[in-house]
Short mmCIF file of C-alpha atoms and ligand atoms in Angstrom, two decimals:
data_model
loop_
_atom_site.label_atom_id
_atom_site.label_comp_id
_atom_site.label_asym_id
_atom_site.label_seq_id
_atom_site.Cartn_x
_atom_site.Cartn_y
_atom_site.Cartn_z
CA MET A 1 22.58 0.61 18.85
CA ASP A 2 20.98 -2.45 17.33
CA ASN A 3 17.53 -1.11 16.56
CA ARG A 4 16.44 -4.60 15.54
CA SER A 5 16.14 -5.92 19.08
CA SER A 6 14.48 -3.24 21.22
CA HIS A 7 11.05 -3.89 19.74
CA GLU A 8 11.15 -7.69 19.56
CA ILE A 9 8.49 -9.63 21.50
CA PRO A 10 9.19 -13.36 21.78
CA GLY A 11 6.61 -15.30 19.78
CA SER A 12 4.99 -12.12 18.41
CA VAL A 13 7.61 -9.84 16.83
CA ILE A 14 10.69 -11.64 15.56
CA ALA A 15 13.60 -9.95 13.80
CA PHE A 16 15.12 -11.82 10.88
CA THR A 17 17.22 -11.19 7.82
CA GLY A 18 14.75 -10.56 5.02
CA GLN A 19 15.14 -10.82 1.29
CA GLY A 20 18.27 -9.22 -0.16
CA GLY A 21 19.78 -9.37 3.34
CA LEU A 22 17.56 -6.47 4.44
CA PRO A 23 16.45 -6.34 8.08
CA ALA A 24 12.87 -7.48 8.57
CA LEU A 25 10.32 -8.37 11.21
CA ARG A 26 7.98 -11.33 11.30
CA ILE A 27 4.75 -10.73 13.17
CA GLU A 28 2.64 -13.51 14.62
CA SER A 29 -0.77 -12.34 15.83
CA ALA A 30 -3.62 -14.46 17.17
CA ALA A 31 -5.32 -14.38 13.76
CA SER A 32 -2.59 -13.80 11.17
CA THR A 33 1.04 -13.45 10.27
CA ALA A 34 2.86 -10.61 8.53
CA GLU A 35 6.31 -9.50 7.48
CA ILE A 36 7.69 -6.00 7.38
CA HIS A 37 10.99 -4.98 5.82
CA LEU A 38 12.46 -1.88 7.50
CA HIS A 39 13.45 -0.71 4.01
CA GLY A 40 10.40 1.45 3.35
CA ALA A 41 8.66 0.11 6.51
CA HIS A 42 7.29 -2.09 3.80
CA VAL A 43 4.62 -4.67 4.69
CA THR A 44 5.64 -7.52 2.39
CA ARG A 45 3.19 -10.13 3.65
CA PHE A 46 -0.15 -10.31 5.46
CA GLN A 47 -1.85 -13.66 5.72
CA LYS A 48 -4.73 -14.72 7.88
CA THR A 49 -4.24 -18.10 9.54
CA GLY A 50 -5.33 -20.83 7.13
CA GLY A 51 -5.85 -18.36 4.25
CA GLU A 52 -4.06 -17.21 1.12
CA PRO A 53 -1.84 -14.10 1.40
CA LEU A 54 -3.87 -10.92 0.88
CA LEU A 55 -0.96 -9.02 -0.56
CA PHE A 56 0.69 -9.64 -3.92
CA MET A 57 4.49 -9.74 -4.06
CA SER A 58 6.31 -9.90 -7.36
CA ALA A 59 8.76 -12.77 -7.70
CA ALA A 60 10.91 -10.35 -9.71
CA SER A 61 11.03 -7.66 -7.00
CA GLU A 62 14.36 -6.22 -6.09
CA PHE A 63 15.30 -6.03 -2.42
CA ALA A 64 18.19 -3.61 -2.40
CA PRO A 65 19.13 -0.20 -1.00
CA GLY A 66 17.77 2.56 -3.23
CA LYS A 67 15.27 0.26 -4.95
CA ALA A 68 11.54 0.11 -4.29
CA ILE A 69 10.05 -3.25 -3.38
CA ARG A 70 7.46 -4.40 -5.96
CA GLY A 71 4.39 -5.62 -4.10
CA GLY A 72 3.07 -5.46 -0.55
CA VAL A 73 2.43 -1.93 0.69
CA PRO A 74 4.88 0.73 -0.53
CA ILE A 75 4.54 4.00 1.42
CA ILE A 76 4.37 6.88 -1.03
CA PHE A 77 5.55 10.16 0.55
CA PRO A 78 6.11 13.10 0.15
CA TRP A 79 5.10 13.08 -3.52
CA PHE A 80 3.15 10.75 -5.78
CA GLY A 81 4.34 9.83 -9.27
CA PRO A 82 7.41 11.02 -11.11
CA ARG A 83 9.39 14.13 -10.16
CA GLU A 84 12.20 15.51 -12.29
CA GLY A 85 15.59 14.31 -11.04
CA LEU A 86 14.10 12.71 -7.94
CA PRO A 87 12.85 9.19 -7.16
CA ALA A 88 9.34 8.38 -8.39
CA HIS A 89 6.75 8.24 -5.58
CA GLY A 90 9.08 9.96 -3.07
CA PHE A 91 11.85 8.69 -0.83
CA ALA A 92 9.86 7.04 1.99
CA ARG A 93 9.64 3.70 0.20
CA THR A 94 13.42 3.45 -0.23
CA THR A 95 14.44 4.77 3.20
CA THR A 96 15.18 2.48 6.14
CA TRP A 97 12.65 3.35 8.85
CA ASN A 98 13.35 3.06 12.56
CA PRO A 99 11.12 0.80 14.64
CA THR A 100 10.03 2.75 17.72
CA GLY A 101 7.85 0.28 19.59
CA SER A 102 5.65 -2.78 19.56
CA GLU A 103 2.92 -4.27 21.72
CA VAL A 104 0.46 -7.14 21.82
CA LEU A 105 -3.09 -5.80 22.20
CA PRO A 106 -5.74 -7.45 24.40
CA ASP A 107 -7.47 -9.01 21.36
CA GLY A 108 -4.24 -10.71 20.26
CA SER A 109 -3.41 -8.19 17.53
CA VAL A 110 0.17 -6.93 17.32
CA ARG A 111 0.93 -3.25 16.83
CA LEU A 112 4.23 -1.85 15.62
CA ARG A 113 5.41 1.71 15.20
CA PHE A 114 8.03 3.12 12.89
CA ARG A 115 9.51 6.55 12.27
CA LEU A 116 10.96 7.91 9.05
CA PRO A 117 14.41 9.48 9.44
CA SER A 118 13.14 12.47 7.51
CA GLU A 119 14.79 15.09 5.39
CA VAL A 120 11.74 17.32 5.72
CA SER A 121 10.70 19.37 8.75
CA ALA A 122 8.21 16.79 9.87
CA VAL A 123 7.78 13.79 12.10
CA VAL A 124 6.49 10.93 9.95
CA GLU A 125 5.19 7.92 11.85
CA TYR A 126 3.72 4.66 10.65
CA THR A 127 1.64 2.34 12.80
CA VAL A 128 0.92 -1.19 11.60
CA THR A 129 -1.67 -3.29 13.43
CA VAL A 130 -1.67 -6.96 12.47
CA GLY A 131 -4.77 -8.89 13.50
CA ASP A 132 -7.82 -10.31 11.78
CA SER A 133 -7.41 -7.24 9.57
CA LEU A 134 -4.36 -5.17 8.70
CA THR A 135 -4.54 -1.52 9.70
CA LEU A 136 -1.96 0.95 8.44
CA GLU A 137 -1.73 4.52 9.69
CA LEU A 138 0.64 7.14 8.33
CA THR A 139 0.81 10.30 10.44
CA VAL A 140 2.68 13.42 9.45
CA THR A 141 3.27 16.26 11.91
CA ASN A 142 4.68 19.54 10.66
CA THR A 143 7.52 20.38 13.05
CA GLY A 144 8.82 23.26 10.94
CA THR A 145 8.02 26.95 10.98
CA ALA A 146 6.49 27.12 7.48
CA ASP A 147 3.54 25.38 5.85
CA LEU A 148 4.32 21.83 4.68
CA THR A 149 2.66 20.49 1.51
CA PHE A 150 2.91 16.84 0.52
CA GLU A 151 1.16 13.95 -1.19
CA ASN A 152 0.84 10.53 0.42
CA CYS A 153 -0.43 7.12 -0.59
CA LEU A 154 -0.53 3.58 0.73
CA HIS A 155 0.14 1.86 -2.58
CA THR A 156 -1.27 -1.56 -1.67
CA TYR A 157 -0.82 -4.51 -4.04
CA PHE A 158 -3.56 -7.11 -3.55
CA GLN A 159 -3.32 -10.71 -4.64
CA VAL A 160 -6.23 -11.79 -6.84
CA GLY A 161 -6.92 -15.17 -8.44
CA ASP A 162 -7.49 -13.74 -11.92
CA ILE A 163 -7.81 -10.01 -12.64
CA ARG A 164 -10.10 -10.77 -15.60
CA GLN A 165 -12.67 -12.22 -13.21
CA THR A 166 -12.22 -9.69 -10.42
CA GLY A 167 -14.85 -7.02 -9.65
CA ILE A 168 -14.18 -3.71 -7.90
CA THR A 169 -17.08 -1.90 -6.24
CA GLY A 170 -17.47 1.40 -4.42
CA LEU A 171 -16.38 3.88 -7.08
CA LYS A 172 -19.54 4.45 -9.15
CA GLY A 173 -20.21 8.15 -9.68
CA VAL A 174 -16.66 9.17 -8.78
CA ARG A 175 -14.71 11.39 -11.16
CA TYR A 176 -11.26 10.08 -12.02
CA LEU A 177 -8.10 10.98 -13.88
CA ASP A 178 -7.49 8.26 -16.45
CA LYS A 179 -3.69 8.37 -16.76
CA VAL A 180 -3.70 5.94 -19.70
CA ALA A 181 -6.27 7.79 -21.85
CA GLY A 182 -5.47 11.28 -20.54
CA THR A 183 -9.16 11.96 -19.85
CA GLU A 184 -11.19 12.80 -16.74
CA PRO A 185 -14.47 10.89 -16.87
CA THR A 186 -16.87 9.80 -14.14
CA GLU A 187 -17.09 6.14 -13.19
CA SER A 188 -20.33 4.72 -14.57
CA GLU A 189 -19.90 1.10 -13.50
CA GLU A 190 -21.32 -0.34 -10.31
CA THR A 191 -18.73 -3.11 -10.64
CA LEU A 192 -15.51 -2.05 -12.33
CA ARG A 193 -13.70 -4.73 -14.33
CA ILE A 194 -10.11 -4.53 -15.55
CA THR A 195 -9.69 -5.51 -19.21
CA ALA A 196 -6.64 -3.45 -20.25
CA GLU A 197 -3.87 -1.33 -18.73
CA THR A 198 -5.59 0.65 -15.99
CA ASP A 199 -4.10 3.61 -14.14
CA ARG A 200 -6.76 5.79 -12.56
CA VAL A 201 -6.78 8.35 -9.79
CA TYR A 202 -10.32 8.54 -8.38
CA GLN A 203 -10.81 11.95 -6.85
CA ASP A 204 -12.68 13.32 -3.88
CA THR A 205 -13.71 9.91 -2.61
CA ALA A 206 -13.54 8.59 0.94
CA ALA A 207 -15.49 5.46 -0.05
CA THR A 208 -14.79 1.89 0.99
CA VAL A 209 -13.76 -0.27 -1.98
CA ASP A 210 -14.43 -4.00 -2.22
CA ILE A 211 -12.43 -6.40 -4.38
CA VAL A 212 -14.60 -9.38 -5.23
CA ASP A 213 -12.52 -12.38 -6.22
CA PRO A 214 -14.50 -15.45 -7.31
CA VAL A 215 -11.33 -17.47 -7.96
CA LEU A 216 -9.83 -17.14 -4.48
CA ARG A 217 -13.46 -17.02 -3.24
CA ARG A 218 -13.03 -13.95 -1.09
CA ARG A 219 -14.03 -10.33 -0.77
CA ILE A 220 -11.25 -7.97 0.24
CA ARG A 221 -12.50 -4.76 1.84
CA VAL A 222 -10.39 -1.60 1.72
CA ARG A 223 -11.62 0.97 4.25
CA LYS A 224 -9.87 4.25 4.69
CA SER A 225 -9.91 7.57 6.47
CA GLY A 226 -7.96 10.78 5.97
CA SER A 227 -7.86 10.03 2.24
CA LEU A 228 -9.64 11.64 -0.70
CA SER A 229 -7.83 9.83 -3.53
CA THR A 230 -8.16 6.17 -4.52
CA VAL A 231 -5.78 4.88 -7.18
CA VAL A 232 -6.60 1.74 -9.18
CA TRP A 233 -3.68 0.28 -11.11
CA ASN A 234 -2.92 -2.81 -13.18
CA PRO A 235 -0.09 -2.63 -15.75
CA TRP A 236 -1.57 -5.32 -18.04
CA ILE A 237 0.59 -6.88 -20.78
CA ASP A 238 2.80 -4.27 -22.45
CA LYS A 239 3.66 -2.25 -19.35
CA SER A 240 4.43 -5.47 -17.44
CA ALA A 241 6.93 -6.37 -20.16
CA ARG A 242 8.60 -2.96 -19.74
CA MET A 243 8.94 -3.25 -15.97
CA PRO A 244 12.23 -4.99 -15.04
CA ASP A 245 11.11 -5.83 -11.50
CA PHE A 246 7.75 -7.36 -12.46
CA GLY A 247 7.18 -10.67 -14.21
CA ASP A 248 5.52 -10.63 -17.63
CA ASP A 249 2.93 -13.16 -16.43
CA GLU A 250 2.17 -11.66 -13.03
CA TYR A 251 -0.40 -9.00 -13.98
CA PRO A 252 -3.40 -11.38 -13.83
CA HIS A 253 -2.67 -11.97 -10.15
CA MET A 254 -2.39 -8.43 -8.82
CA LEU A 255 -4.45 -5.33 -8.37
CA CYS A 256 -3.41 -2.09 -6.71
CA VAL A 257 -6.12 -0.23 -4.81
CA GLU A 258 -4.29 2.65 -3.21
CA SER A 259 -5.51 5.07 -0.54
CA GLY A 260 -4.00 8.52 -0.34
CA ASN A 261 -4.11 12.21 -1.07
CA VAL A 262 -2.63 13.13 -4.42
CA GLY A 263 -2.84 15.86 -7.06
CA PRO A 264 -5.59 18.32 -6.09
CA HIS A 265 -5.88 16.58 -2.71
CA ALA A 266 -2.27 17.21 -1.65
CA ILE A 267 -2.20 18.10 2.05
CA THR A 268 -0.93 21.36 3.48
CA LEU A 269 -0.16 21.43 7.20
CA THR A 270 0.43 24.63 9.08
CA PRO A 271 3.29 24.57 11.63
CA GLY A 272 2.42 22.19 14.46
CA ALA A 273 -0.49 20.58 12.59
CA ALA A 274 -0.77 16.83 11.92
CA SER A 275 -2.71 14.57 9.57
CA SER A 276 -3.32 10.84 9.49
CA LEU A 277 -3.99 8.53 6.58
CA VAL A 278 -5.49 5.17 7.58
CA GLN A 279 -6.10 2.10 5.42
CA GLU A 280 -7.76 -0.99 6.86
CA ILE A 281 -7.65 -4.22 4.89
CA SER A 282 -9.91 -7.14 5.73
CA SER A 283 -11.30 -10.17 3.95
CA THR A 284 -14.29 -12.47 4.16
CA PRO A 285 -15.04 -15.67 2.25
CA LEU A 286 -17.54 -15.41 -0.62
CA ASP A 287 -20.70 -17.45 -0.07
C1 BG6 B 301 0.74 3.83 -9.57
C2 BG6 B 301 0.78 4.93 -10.60
O1 BG6 B 301 0.31 4.34 -8.36
O2 BG6 B 301 2.06 3.31 -9.41
C3 BG6 B 301 1.30 4.35 -11.89
O3 BG6 B 301 -0.52 5.48 -10.76
C4 BG6 B 301 2.66 3.72 -11.69
O4 BG6 B 301 1.37 5.39 -12.86
C5 BG6 B 301 2.56 2.70 -10.57
O5 BG6 B 301 3.08 3.09 -12.89
C6 BG6 B 301 3.88 2.02 -10.23
O6 BG6 B 301 4.87 2.97 -9.98
P1 BG6 B 301 6.35 2.52 -9.69
O7 BG6 B 301 7.13 3.78 -9.51
O8 BG6 B 301 6.30 1.69 -8.43
O9 BG6 B 301 6.78 1.70 -10.87
#
């Protein structure tokens, strides 16, 4: 069965051959456009009509089976970070997901659903709503007979005009794991600024985070639910140079603010139980 046609909606959901020859969908909503590669159910573009793309995509990204796409919104599941002998950040981002439905909502937004052909005893569904904002919902239902423990994360790459001028608010007072320094301090800054390699897992926070970008003259708002971890990541100069699928000069133009449940916030579902992680991305012009 050609699973690229059953969910197409003329003028709203259009199947096309994406980068690297991978199957992809273009979404045209009343307020925005988006692209999703089925490889990873990966949102590779979200752009409000007349605006700059909200998501960063690396020009050096690979688009190939078994490789993670660098940019957009990688889905991290069922583990976060490295795991001995297994792919970093889990297998969801390198698996081809099945589209299971699409619809145009009364307000002109377009909603798509995907399902992960899973190796675990779970149904893993992803709902993407493309409108004036982009809403992503990852739902895991334990269909097995034993408890299911996993980490998840929507590893969103945002496009910023210049990271050195970008402010991040919403994390003051939150304890975080600093993966670069190996320490666990508490955020003291009202407005966090990135001035070096930054790789932090903010813990026990359900807070909304704003990215204030005076160069692109916009505020990106990251709202979430079902998430107690917020990851803030920028590889800066040396790590960028070590990453084969990321340009040496791209780090000033990206910032990851990731919503998930990692480390001490890993989720355990009893048989039959379900959990949902939601990230909503919106933007407004700066005055
Ligand atoms: C972040 C991690 O979420 O993802 C970083 O905190 C990691 O440690 C980054 O470097 C990118 O990971 P990957 O596997 O996509 O290169």
